Short mmCIF file of C-alpha atoms in Angstrom, two decimals:
data_model
loop_
_atom_site.label_atom_id
_atom_site.label_comp_id
_atom_site.label_asym_id
_atom_site.label_seq_id
_atom_site.Cartn_x
_atom_site.Cartn_y
_atom_site.Cartn_z
CA MET A 29 -0.16 -0.30 0.11
CA THR A 30 1.22 3.36 -0.93
CA SER A 31 0.83 6.33 1.27
CA THR A 32 -0.08 9.78 0.11
CA SER A 33 3.73 10.80 0.60
CA SER A 34 4.90 9.14 -2.60
CA GLY A 35 6.59 11.53 -4.91
CA ARG A 36 4.08 11.52 -7.61
CA TYR A 37 1.25 12.78 -5.43
CA GLU A 38 3.32 15.49 -4.06
CA GLN A 39 4.23 16.45 -7.43
CA LEU A 40 0.87 16.41 -8.73
CA LEU A 41 -0.53 18.89 -5.71
CA LYS A 42 2.28 21.20 -6.49
CA ASP A 43 1.49 21.25 -10.21
CA TYR A 44 -2.14 22.07 -9.65
CA GLN A 45 -1.07 24.96 -7.63
CA THR A 46 0.57 26.41 -10.52
CA GLU A 47 -1.26 28.23 -13.46
CA TYR A 48 0.77 26.75 -16.18
CA ARG A 49 1.29 22.88 -15.18
CA PRO A 50 3.62 20.81 -17.35
CA GLN A 51 2.31 17.74 -18.77
CA ARG A 52 3.99 14.51 -17.22
CA GLU A 53 1.56 11.98 -18.45
CA TRP A 54 3.51 11.30 -21.63
CA SER A 55 6.95 12.37 -20.65
CA GLU A 56 7.44 10.96 -16.90
CA GLY A 57 7.33 7.59 -15.11
CA ARG A 58 5.87 5.09 -17.66
CA GLY A 59 4.98 8.14 -19.82
CA PHE A 60 8.66 8.34 -20.94
CA TYR A 61 8.04 4.98 -22.79
CA LEU A 62 5.86 6.68 -25.21
CA ILE A 63 8.28 9.27 -26.17
CA VAL A 64 10.68 6.10 -26.89
CA GLY A 65 8.00 4.23 -28.60
CA HIS A 66 6.97 6.98 -31.04
CA PHE A 67 10.79 7.87 -31.63
CA LEU A 68 11.46 3.84 -32.44
CA VAL A 69 8.21 3.51 -34.43
CA GLY A 70 9.20 6.56 -36.56
CA VAL A 71 12.54 5.31 -37.47
CA ALA A 72 11.23 1.75 -38.20
CA ALA A 73 8.55 3.07 -40.50
CA GLY A 74 11.30 5.12 -42.38
CA ALA A 75 14.07 2.57 -42.21
CA TRP A 76 11.33 0.14 -43.88
CA LEU A 77 10.50 2.20 -46.68
CA PHE A 78 14.18 3.06 -47.38
CA GLY A 79 14.82 -0.59 -47.14
CA LEU A 80 11.97 -1.47 -49.70
CA PHE A 81 12.92 1.37 -52.06
CA PHE A 82 16.73 0.60 -52.28
CA GLN A 83 16.18 -3.33 -51.41
CA ASP A 84 18.25 -3.29 -48.72
CA LEU A 85 17.63 -6.29 -46.32
CA ILE A 86 19.36 -4.67 -43.27
CA SER A 87 17.06 -1.43 -43.29
CA LEU A 88 14.05 -3.85 -43.39
CA LEU A 89 15.35 -6.14 -40.69
CA ALA A 90 16.06 -2.82 -38.70
CA GLY A 91 12.54 -1.50 -39.36
CA PHE A 92 11.00 -4.74 -38.07
CA VAL A 93 13.12 -4.99 -34.91
CA LEU A 94 12.60 -1.27 -34.24
CA ALA A 95 8.84 -1.61 -34.91
CA GLY A 96 8.70 -4.46 -32.47
CA LEU A 97 10.60 -2.47 -29.89
CA GLY A 98 8.55 0.36 -30.29
CA GLY A 99 5.47 -1.57 -29.70
CA LEU A 100 6.64 -2.89 -26.71
CA ALA A 101 7.70 0.58 -25.57
CA HIS A 102 3.93 1.65 -26.24
CA LEU A 103 2.66 -1.22 -24.27
CA ALA A 104 4.90 -0.21 -21.38
CA ASN A 105 3.51 3.33 -21.35
CA LEU A 106 -0.09 1.90 -20.64
CA ALA A 107 -1.05 1.54 -17.20
CA ARG A 108 -3.12 -1.57 -18.21
CA PRO A 109 -1.08 -3.12 -20.76
CA GLU A 110 -3.10 -6.33 -20.32
CA ARG A 111 -6.13 -4.59 -22.02
CA PHE A 112 -4.25 -3.47 -25.26
CA ILE A 113 -6.50 -5.55 -27.56
CA LEU A 114 -9.19 -3.24 -27.02
CA MET A 115 -7.14 -0.37 -28.54
CA MET A 116 -8.46 -1.59 -31.86
CA LEU A 117 -11.84 -0.76 -31.20
CA ARG A 118 -12.37 3.05 -31.80
CA THR A 119 -10.65 3.61 -35.43
CA ALA A 120 -13.53 6.07 -36.19
CA THR A 121 -12.27 8.70 -34.03
CA SER A 122 -9.07 8.00 -31.98
CA TRP A 123 -5.83 8.19 -33.66
CA VAL A 124 -4.24 6.11 -30.98
CA SER A 125 -6.37 3.18 -32.05
CA ARG A 126 -5.50 4.08 -35.77
CA GLY A 127 -1.87 3.96 -34.70
CA PHE A 128 -2.26 0.44 -33.25
CA TRP A 129 -3.63 -0.74 -36.14
CA GLY A 130 -0.81 0.65 -38.30
CA LEU A 131 1.54 -0.79 -36.17
CA THR A 132 -0.15 -4.12 -36.31
CA LEU A 133 -0.47 -3.81 -40.06
CA PHE A 134 3.17 -3.19 -40.22
CA LEU A 135 4.24 -5.95 -38.35
CA VAL A 136 2.11 -8.55 -40.07
CA GLY A 137 3.03 -7.39 -43.40
CA SER A 138 6.99 -7.19 -42.59
CA VAL A 139 6.42 -10.99 -41.11
CA ILE A 140 4.78 -12.07 -44.40
CA TYR A 141 7.46 -10.37 -46.66
CA LEU A 142 10.87 -10.88 -44.89
CA PRO A 143 11.03 -14.55 -45.04
CA SER A 144 10.83 -14.33 -48.65
CA LEU A 145 14.20 -12.12 -48.64
CA MET A 146 15.98 -14.34 -45.66
CA PHE A 147 15.02 -17.74 -46.68
CA THR A 148 14.62 -18.05 -50.59
CA ASP A 149 14.42 -21.86 -50.42
CA THR A 150 11.96 -22.27 -47.44
CA PHE A 151 9.17 -19.83 -48.02
CA TRP A 152 7.59 -17.99 -50.96
CA GLN A 153 9.80 -15.79 -53.32
CA SER A 154 10.23 -12.39 -52.76
CA ASP A 155 8.06 -11.85 -56.15
CA SER A 156 5.29 -13.94 -55.32
CA VAL A 157 1.74 -12.82 -54.80
CA ILE A 158 2.09 -13.40 -50.95
CA ALA A 159 5.37 -11.49 -50.48
CA SER A 160 3.70 -8.61 -52.72
CA ALA A 161 0.86 -8.66 -50.50
CA GLY A 162 3.22 -8.48 -47.44
CA VAL A 163 4.58 -5.59 -48.96
CA ALA A 164 1.53 -3.65 -49.61
CA ILE A 165 0.12 -4.12 -45.96
CA SER A 166 3.47 -3.19 -44.63
CA ILE A 167 3.88 0.08 -46.63
CA ALA A 168 0.13 0.93 -45.58
CA GLY A 169 1.01 0.32 -41.83
CA SER A 170 4.20 2.20 -42.15
CA ILE A 171 2.39 5.20 -43.60
CA ILE A 172 -0.09 5.16 -40.82
CA MET A 173 2.67 4.66 -38.27
CA MET A 174 4.54 7.76 -39.69
CA ALA A 175 1.50 9.88 -39.73
CA TYR A 176 -0.64 8.96 -36.44
CA MET A 177 1.91 10.29 -33.96
CA GLY A 178 1.38 13.97 -35.16
CA PHE A 179 -2.52 13.59 -35.19
CA VAL A 180 -2.15 12.22 -31.62
CA TYR A 181 -0.77 15.29 -30.39
CA THR A 182 -2.71 17.66 -32.45
CA ALA A 183 -6.01 15.90 -31.03
CA SER A 184 -4.54 16.89 -27.49
CA LYS A 185 -6.77 19.91 -26.87
CA ALA A 186 -5.47 20.85 -23.59
CA ILE A 187 -1.92 21.26 -24.67
CA PRO A 188 -2.07 24.45 -27.12
CA PHE A 189 1.83 23.85 -28.17
CA TRP A 190 0.74 20.62 -29.86
CA ASN A 191 -2.46 22.00 -31.50
CA SER A 192 -0.54 22.65 -34.67
CA THR A 193 -1.57 21.29 -37.94
CA LEU A 194 1.80 20.91 -38.86
CA HIS A 195 2.52 18.37 -36.34
CA PRO A 196 1.68 15.41 -38.72
CA VAL A 197 3.67 16.49 -41.38
CA LEU A 198 6.65 17.21 -39.15
CA TYR A 199 6.26 13.69 -37.59
CA ILE A 200 6.40 12.39 -41.26
CA SER A 201 9.22 14.29 -42.00
CA TYR A 202 11.03 13.07 -38.81
CA ALA A 203 10.38 9.48 -39.75
CA LEU A 204 11.76 10.07 -43.27
CA ARG A 205 14.69 11.52 -41.65
CA GLY A 206 15.21 8.61 -39.27
CA GLY A 207 14.52 6.39 -42.30
CA ALA A 208 17.52 8.12 -44.14
CA ALA A 209 19.71 7.81 -41.23
CA ALA A 210 19.14 4.06 -40.53
CA TYR A 211 19.92 3.57 -44.27
CA LEU A 212 23.11 5.32 -43.94
CA LEU A 213 23.94 3.18 -41.11
CA SER A 214 23.21 -0.03 -42.94
CA LEU A 215 25.24 1.28 -45.85
CA ALA A 216 28.46 2.11 -43.28
CA PHE A 217 27.81 -1.46 -41.82
CA GLN A 218 28.02 -3.05 -45.23
CA GLY A 219 30.93 -0.88 -46.26
CA GLU A 220 29.27 0.69 -49.19
CA ALA A 221 28.84 4.27 -47.75
CA VAL A 222 30.71 6.19 -50.01
CA ALA A 223 29.61 4.36 -53.05
CA GLY A 224 25.84 4.27 -52.31
CA GLY A 225 25.55 7.22 -50.05
CA SER A 226 26.03 10.43 -51.65
CA ASP A 227 22.27 10.26 -53.14
CA ILE A 228 20.99 9.40 -49.36
CA LEU A 229 23.12 12.32 -48.14
CA VAL A 230 21.28 14.73 -50.41
CA PHE A 231 18.03 13.40 -49.48
CA TRP A 232 18.95 13.78 -45.87
CA ILE A 233 19.93 17.31 -46.42
CA ALA A 234 16.43 18.05 -48.15
CA VAL A 235 14.29 16.19 -45.48
CA THR A 236 16.25 17.98 -42.66
CA ALA A 237 15.77 21.58 -44.30
CA THR A 238 12.13 20.68 -44.40
CA VAL A 239 12.04 19.69 -40.70
CA ILE A 240 13.81 23.05 -40.16
CA VAL A 241 11.23 24.93 -42.05
CA LEU A 242 8.31 23.04 -40.57
CA TRP A 243 9.43 23.37 -37.00
CA LEU A 244 10.18 27.15 -37.53
CA PHE A 245 6.56 27.63 -38.65
CA GLU A 246 5.45 25.66 -35.83
CA ILE A 247 7.00 27.68 -33.11
CA GLN A 248 6.06 30.94 -34.99
CA GLY A 249 2.37 29.42 -34.89
CA ALA A 250 2.73 28.66 -31.21
CA LEU A 251 4.06 32.44 -30.70
CA THR A 252 1.30 34.09 -32.59
CA SER A 253 -1.33 31.53 -31.19
CA GLY A 254 -2.65 34.10 -28.40
CA GLU A 255 -2.21 31.08 -26.08
CA GLU A 256 0.22 31.85 -23.13
CA ALA A 257 0.78 28.11 -22.55
CA ALA A 258 2.19 27.60 -26.19
CA VAL A 259 4.40 30.61 -25.72
CA ARG A 260 5.81 29.10 -22.29
CA SER A 261 6.45 25.78 -24.20
CA VAL A 262 8.62 27.60 -26.75
CA HIS A 263 10.24 29.39 -23.94
CA ASP A 264 10.94 26.16 -22.16
CA ILE A 265 12.74 24.70 -25.08
CA LEU A 266 14.65 27.62 -26.37
CA ALA A 267 15.59 29.24 -22.94
CA GLY A 268 13.99 27.20 -20.01
CA ARG A 269 14.01 23.88 -18.75
CA LEU A 270 14.62 22.20 -22.38
CA ALA A 271 17.34 24.34 -23.53
CA LEU A 272 19.92 22.14 -22.75
CA TYR A 273 18.32 19.39 -24.88
CA PHE A 274 17.53 21.68 -27.67
CA TYR A 275 20.99 23.43 -28.04
CA VAL A 276 22.98 20.09 -27.36
CA GLY A 277 20.89 17.33 -28.27
CA ILE A 278 18.99 18.86 -31.46
CA LEU A 279 21.20 21.53 -32.96
CA LEU A 280 24.54 20.33 -31.99
CA ILE A 281 24.19 16.54 -31.97
CA GLY A 282 21.29 16.24 -34.57
CA LEU A 283 22.29 19.03 -36.88
CA PHE A 284 25.73 20.56 -36.92
CA VAL A 285 27.65 17.38 -36.26
CA PRO A 286 26.05 15.45 -39.49
CA VAL A 287 26.43 18.60 -41.46
CA PHE A 288 29.97 19.16 -40.41
CA LEU A 289 30.87 15.70 -41.13
CA MET A 290 29.04 15.75 -44.39
CA ALA A 291 31.17 18.99 -45.41
CA GLY A 292 34.06 16.42 -45.26
CA ILE A 293 35.95 19.14 -43.08
CA ILE A 294 37.43 16.61 -40.69
CA ALA A 295 37.98 13.70 -42.89
CA PRO A 296 36.96 12.33 -46.23
CA LEU A 297 33.69 10.64 -46.28
CA SER A 298 33.98 6.92 -45.18
CA PRO A 299 31.84 3.96 -43.74
CA THR A 300 32.66 5.19 -40.37
CA LEU A 301 31.87 8.39 -40.82
CA PHE A 302 28.54 7.77 -42.31
CA ALA A 303 27.74 5.67 -39.40
CA ILE A 304 28.51 8.86 -36.97
CA ILE A 305 26.28 10.85 -39.21
CA GLY A 306 23.42 8.37 -39.10
CA LEU A 307 23.93 7.87 -35.19
CA SER A 308 24.04 11.49 -34.53
CA SER A 309 20.95 12.23 -36.79
CA VAL A 310 18.93 9.86 -35.04
CA ALA A 311 20.12 10.86 -31.60
CA GLY A 312 19.06 14.45 -32.72
CA ASP A 313 15.44 13.08 -33.89
CA PHE A 314 14.97 11.69 -30.32
CA PHE A 315 16.02 14.86 -28.59
CA MET A 316 13.70 16.59 -30.99
CA LYS A 317 10.66 14.43 -29.89
CA PHE A 318 11.59 14.33 -26.35
CA SER A 319 11.78 18.12 -26.02
CA SER A 320 8.53 18.94 -27.81
CA ILE A 321 6.80 16.34 -26.09
CA LYS A 322 8.11 17.16 -22.58
CA ALA A 323 7.31 21.05 -23.72
CA GLY A 324 3.78 20.19 -23.51
CA ILE A 325 1.79 22.61 -20.95
CA PHE A 326 -1.73 22.37 -20.06
CA MET A 327 -3.64 25.39 -20.97
CA PRO A 328 -4.78 27.07 -17.61
CA VAL A 329 -8.53 26.55 -16.57
CA ARG A 330 -9.48 29.70 -15.62
CA LEU A 331 -12.36 32.71 -16.24
CA GLN A 332 -11.86 34.73 -19.35
CA SER A 333 -10.71 38.30 -18.54
CA GLY A 334 -13.83 39.47 -19.99
CA ASN A 335 -16.03 37.68 -17.70
CA THR A 336 -13.96 38.87 -14.70
CA ARG A 337 -13.95 42.51 -15.60
CA ARG A 338 -17.91 42.28 -16.29
CA ALA A 339 -18.08 40.78 -12.75
CA THR A 340 -16.30 43.58 -11.19
CA ARG A 341 -18.05 46.15 -12.71
CA ARG A 342 -21.41 44.59 -11.46
CA ARG A 343 -20.13 44.62 -7.98
CA LYS A 344 -19.31 48.24 -7.90
CA ILE A 345 -22.89 48.86 -9.16
CA MET B 2 -32.69 15.20 -21.94
CA ARG B 3 -29.08 16.75 -21.34
CA TRP B 4 -28.06 17.15 -17.62
CA GLY B 5 -26.28 20.37 -16.90
CA MET B 6 -25.05 22.41 -14.26
CA VAL B 7 -24.72 26.07 -13.13
CA ILE B 8 -22.28 27.57 -10.87
CA ASP B 9 -23.02 30.84 -9.42
CA LEU B 10 -19.82 32.66 -8.95
CA LYS B 11 -21.44 35.31 -6.84
CA ARG B 12 -22.37 32.80 -4.11
CA CYS B 13 -19.28 30.65 -4.11
CA ILE B 14 -17.12 31.62 -1.00
CA GLY B 15 -14.52 29.16 -1.97
CA CYS B 16 -15.35 26.87 1.26
CA TYR B 17 -14.20 23.69 -0.59
CA GLY B 18 -17.42 22.16 0.61
CA CYS B 19 -17.98 20.92 -3.01
CA GLN B 20 -14.71 19.11 -3.18
CA LEU B 21 -15.02 17.31 0.27
CA SER B 22 -18.74 16.16 -0.23
CA CYS B 23 -17.43 14.80 -3.68
CA LYS B 24 -14.46 12.76 -2.33
CA ALA B 25 -17.02 11.59 0.43
CA GLU B 26 -19.79 10.65 -1.98
CA ASN B 27 -17.35 8.94 -4.89
CA GLY B 28 -14.33 7.77 -2.26
CA THR B 29 -11.78 9.19 -4.86
CA PRO B 30 -8.17 8.32 -3.71
CA PRO B 31 -5.65 10.78 -3.04
CA GLY B 32 -4.67 12.89 -6.22
CA VAL B 33 -8.05 12.19 -7.81
CA PHE B 34 -10.53 15.11 -7.65
CA PHE B 35 -13.57 15.21 -9.40
CA ALA B 36 -14.51 18.35 -8.19
CA ARG B 37 -12.14 21.20 -7.42
CA VAL B 38 -11.92 24.93 -6.63
CA HIS B 39 -9.47 27.16 -8.35
CA LYS B 40 -8.50 30.24 -6.57
CA GLN B 41 -7.94 32.91 -9.43
CA GLU B 42 -6.17 36.33 -8.28
CA GLU B 43 -6.48 39.26 -10.41
CA GLY B 44 -5.16 42.75 -10.25
CA GLN B 45 -2.80 44.63 -7.97
CA TYR B 46 -2.95 46.01 -4.36
CA PRO B 47 -5.28 47.81 -3.42
CA THR B 48 -7.68 46.82 -6.22
CA ALA B 49 -6.67 42.86 -6.24
CA GLN B 50 -9.41 40.60 -5.94
CA THR B 51 -9.72 36.66 -5.46
CA THR B 52 -12.26 34.92 -7.45
CA PHE B 53 -12.95 31.27 -6.72
CA LEU B 54 -13.74 28.98 -9.59
CA PRO B 55 -15.13 25.59 -8.92
CA VAL B 56 -14.59 23.12 -11.66
CA LEU B 57 -15.55 19.69 -12.82
CA CYS B 58 -16.16 17.70 -15.92
CA ASN B 59 -17.99 19.79 -18.29
CA HIS B 60 -19.84 16.76 -19.69
CA CYS B 61 -19.33 18.29 -23.02
CA ASP B 62 -21.57 17.75 -25.95
CA ASP B 63 -18.61 17.35 -28.37
CA PRO B 64 -16.07 15.76 -25.97
CA PRO B 65 -12.45 15.56 -27.23
CA CYS B 66 -11.74 12.88 -24.47
CA VAL B 67 -14.33 10.53 -25.91
CA ASP B 68 -12.89 10.94 -29.45
CA VAL B 69 -9.45 10.37 -28.52
CA CYS B 70 -10.16 7.06 -26.39
CA PRO B 71 -8.82 4.23 -28.42
CA THR B 72 -10.99 1.74 -26.58
CA GLY B 73 -14.41 3.28 -26.10
CA ALA B 74 -13.70 3.26 -22.21
CA SER B 75 -14.69 7.06 -22.27
CA PHE B 76 -18.22 7.35 -23.72
CA VAL B 77 -21.46 9.48 -23.56
CA TRP B 78 -24.82 8.01 -21.90
CA GLU B 79 -27.20 8.51 -25.06
CA ASP B 80 -30.06 8.93 -22.61
CA ASP B 81 -28.74 12.02 -20.35
CA GLY B 82 -25.67 13.07 -22.17
CA ILE B 83 -23.42 12.45 -19.14
CA VAL B 84 -19.64 11.65 -20.24
CA ASP B 85 -18.56 8.74 -18.26
CA ILE B 86 -15.76 6.13 -18.30
CA ASP B 87 -16.11 2.48 -18.28
CA ALA B 88 -13.06 1.28 -15.96
CA ASP B 89 -13.10 -2.29 -17.29
CA LYS B 90 -12.28 -1.12 -21.02
CA CYS B 91 -9.50 1.83 -19.83
CA VAL B 92 -5.99 0.81 -20.73
CA GLY B 93 -4.58 3.94 -19.01
CA CYS B 94 -2.91 5.50 -22.11
CA ARG B 95 -4.21 8.58 -20.48
CA SER B 96 -4.89 10.22 -24.12
CA CYS B 97 -7.98 11.53 -22.66
CA MET B 98 -6.09 13.63 -19.64
CA LEU B 99 -4.29 15.41 -22.53
CA ALA B 100 -7.33 15.96 -24.75
CA CYS B 101 -9.52 17.51 -21.72
CA PRO B 102 -9.29 21.42 -22.14
CA TYR B 103 -10.39 21.49 -18.46
CA SER B 104 -8.10 18.96 -16.92
CA GLN B 105 -10.54 17.01 -15.32
CA ARG B 106 -9.40 13.62 -15.70
CA PHE B 107 -7.13 11.91 -13.29
CA LEU B 108 -5.14 8.81 -13.38
CA ASN B 109 -5.62 6.32 -10.41
CA ASP B 110 -2.09 4.95 -10.89
CA GLU B 111 -1.49 3.20 -7.75
CA PRO B 112 -3.35 2.35 -4.49
CA ARG B 113 -2.95 5.10 -2.18
CA ASN B 114 -4.37 6.08 1.12
CA TYR B 115 -4.74 9.20 3.16
CA TYR B 116 -2.79 8.17 6.29
CA GLY B 117 0.45 7.12 5.33
CA GLU B 118 1.95 4.08 7.06
CA GLN B 119 -1.25 3.33 9.09
CA GLY B 120 -2.75 1.87 5.86
CA ALA B 121 -6.21 2.41 4.79
CA THR B 122 -8.96 3.31 7.34
CA PRO B 123 -12.20 1.28 7.16
CA TYR B 124 -13.88 4.03 5.30
CA GLU B 125 -11.08 4.04 2.84
CA GLU B 126 -11.28 -0.02 2.34
CA ALA B 127 -15.03 0.38 1.62
CA ARG B 128 -15.00 3.40 -0.63
CA VAL B 129 -11.44 3.91 -1.95
CA GLN B 130 -10.55 0.46 -2.70
CA ARG B 131 -13.52 -0.07 -4.88
CA HIS B 132 -11.68 1.79 -7.79
CA GLN B 133 -9.62 0.14 -10.15
CA THR B 134 -6.11 1.18 -10.19
CA GLY B 135 -4.24 2.03 -13.46
CA VAL B 136 -7.46 3.61 -15.21
CA VAL B 137 -8.46 7.19 -15.70
CA MET B 138 -11.22 8.63 -13.45
CA LYS B 139 -13.63 11.67 -13.46
CA CYS B 140 -16.69 12.96 -12.51
CA ASN B 141 -20.13 11.25 -13.66
CA PHE B 142 -22.63 13.91 -12.29
CA CYS B 143 -23.25 11.23 -9.36
CA ARG B 144 -24.98 9.53 -12.06
CA ASP B 145 -26.36 6.65 -9.50
CA ARG B 146 -27.78 9.23 -7.44
CA VAL B 147 -29.16 11.34 -10.28
CA ARG B 148 -30.78 8.43 -11.48
CA ASN B 149 -32.54 7.81 -8.14
CA GLY B 150 -33.92 11.21 -8.13
CA GLN B 151 -31.32 13.02 -6.34
CA ASP B 152 -28.73 15.74 -7.02
CA PRO B 153 -25.06 15.44 -7.61
CA ALA B 154 -23.37 15.46 -3.99
CA CYS B 155 -21.45 18.62 -4.74
CA VAL B 156 -25.06 20.50 -5.46
CA GLU B 157 -26.86 18.93 -2.46
CA ASN B 158 -23.92 20.02 -0.13
CA CYS B 159 -23.00 23.37 -1.30
CA PRO B 160 -23.64 25.78 1.90
CA THR B 161 -24.21 28.73 -0.24
CA ILE B 162 -26.66 26.89 -2.64
CA ALA B 163 -23.96 28.42 -5.59
CA ARG B 164 -24.81 25.18 -7.68
CA TYR B 165 -28.01 24.14 -9.76
CA PHE B 166 -28.29 21.09 -11.46
CA GLY B 167 -30.91 20.25 -14.10
CA ASP B 168 -32.10 19.55 -17.79
CA LEU B 169 -30.49 21.91 -20.18
CA ASP B 170 -32.79 20.59 -22.97
CA ASP B 171 -35.85 21.84 -20.99
CA PRO B 172 -36.28 25.77 -21.22
CA LYS B 173 -38.43 26.01 -18.29
CA SER B 174 -35.86 24.30 -15.93
CA GLU B 175 -33.93 26.43 -13.36
CA VAL B 176 -30.41 25.79 -14.98
CA SER B 177 -31.90 27.19 -18.42
CA ARG B 178 -33.49 30.12 -16.80
CA LEU B 179 -30.37 31.09 -14.85
CA ILE B 180 -28.21 30.82 -18.04
CA ARG B 181 -30.78 32.98 -19.95
CA GLU B 182 -31.54 35.70 -17.43
CA ARG B 183 -28.02 35.94 -15.77
CA SER B 184 -25.61 35.62 -19.00
CA GLY B 185 -24.37 32.07 -17.97
CA PHE B 186 -21.07 31.51 -19.82
CA PRO B 187 -19.12 28.12 -20.17
CA LEU B 188 -15.30 27.84 -19.77
CA HIS B 189 -13.23 27.99 -22.80
CA PRO B 190 -15.93 27.84 -25.30
CA GLU B 191 -13.27 28.48 -28.02
CA LYS B 192 -12.28 24.92 -27.99
CA GLY B 193 -15.76 24.00 -29.37
CA THR B 194 -16.53 21.14 -27.05
CA ASN B 195 -19.93 22.52 -26.32
CA PRO B 196 -19.55 22.28 -22.46
CA ASN B 197 -22.78 21.69 -20.17
CA VAL B 198 -21.42 23.40 -16.81
CA TYR B 199 -22.27 27.02 -17.09
CA TYR B 200 -21.07 30.07 -14.67
CA LEU B 201 -22.93 32.72 -13.73
CA PRO B 202 -20.94 36.02 -13.22
CA ALA B 203 -20.01 37.21 -9.84
#
C-alpha cells in the first residue's frame, strides 16, 4: 500500500498550484516509454520504406526490429497493458487506435515479406503474390505509423503547443529523416557508404531542411497563437528547462555534427563517418521528439478576462 | 434530456465543500479530484480580487476525451448526455487527460491512502479501494444519485446554494432560466467542446 507521501502525489499537488502545469503524463514515469515508442516507431517506418526502395535487407530488418521494440514501448506506456487488444476498437475517431492498427499491419506485412528475402528456399519467393501482399500491407502500416503520432498530439486539445496542424507533417518528416539515417547506418555496416551514400546524403539534407522549416513555422504559430501556454512551451525549449536538450541534443548532435561531417571538413567520407552521421541524426531526432513532448503545458482553466471584468463592474454598481 | 450544471460565482465562497462532499460521495483516492476549486487572483493591491472557480467535468456535447479514447472506455450516455468512463475498458493510455481542456481527468495509478503508514482506514477500504487502479477517473455527475432522483453530491452539499443541476434541454428548467437571465457562460468555449457546465458572473 502506498501512502500519500509518494513523490508523484506531491508533484501532482504542486502542479495543481501552478497556473501553467507541465504535462507529465506522456513524458515521466511510464510516460517516458511513449516518447521512446514514438521515436522507435518513426525510425522503423522510415527505415522500412528506405529498405523497400533500395532493396536493402538490413534496413528492412532494422525497421522490423525497431517497430517491435516500439510496440513494446507503447505497451509499457499503458497503465493496463493486459487490455491492449481493446485499442483496436475505436478507429473511427481515435488516432491512438489507428496507430495501433498501423503498427499491427506493419508487423504482419513485414512478417509475411521478410522470410521471402531471408529464406529463399524455404518460403515463398520475394516476387510472389504473398510477398507482394506483405509489402502492400507493410507500406500501408508504415504510412499510418508515420502519420498517426502527429495527429495524436494535435488531438490533445489541452496542450496548445501541440495543437498545430503542421505536427503530422513534421512527424512524417522526422520518420523519413530517421529512415535516411538508418539506411546510412546500414550502408556503413556493409562498407558501401561512399559508393551508395551520396544520394541518400542529398535526401537527408533535403528532409532536414524541411524539418527545420516546418519546425520554425510551428514555433511561429505557437508564438502568435495567443495561447500563453504555447508561448511558455516555446520558451521552455529555447531558454528554459529544455534548452540543454535543444542546443546540445537537437542543434549540436542532430544538426551541426552531421552537416560538419558531410562537408568533409574533418576527414573524407568513409563508412565510419557515415555511421556517425546516421547515429547523430537519429539521436537528434530523439531529442527533438523528447523536447517537444516534454514541453507540453496544459492550458490554464480559468475565467476569461472579459467575464471577470464584467463581474467587477457589477459589484461596484 | 441533457443534464447540466450552473455554478453561481456570486454565491461561491470558496469553502471547498463541493470538493469534500465529492470525495466523501465517490471515495476518490488521493490525487483524484472530481470536483476542485481554483483560486484565481487578479489585479494588484489595492484593487486585487480573488475569484473562486469551482471546476468539474464539463460533460461536453462534443467531448474530445471521448473522441481520442482508443478503446471506447470514455463514452457518453445517450439518454442523458453524461460523459462517463467504463473502468473495465480503460487501458490507461492517458490520451483523454491530454485532450480535456478542463484538466478534469485523473489517473488512479497506484493504490494510495490518506494516512500514510497507518494503511487504509475502514472508510477507505469500503470506498477508495473499490476503484480500479491503472485507469483514468472523472466526475459522472453522481449518475447513480441522479438516476435515483437526487442531485449530485456537490450540488446537495453546497452551503451557499451556488450550484444548480437540471435539464438543459428543458427551457423551463432552473438551469436554463439562470443561464438565460443571468448571462451564464461556459469555460473555454473557443475549444468547441460545447460544455454543459455554465457559470454565472460574480
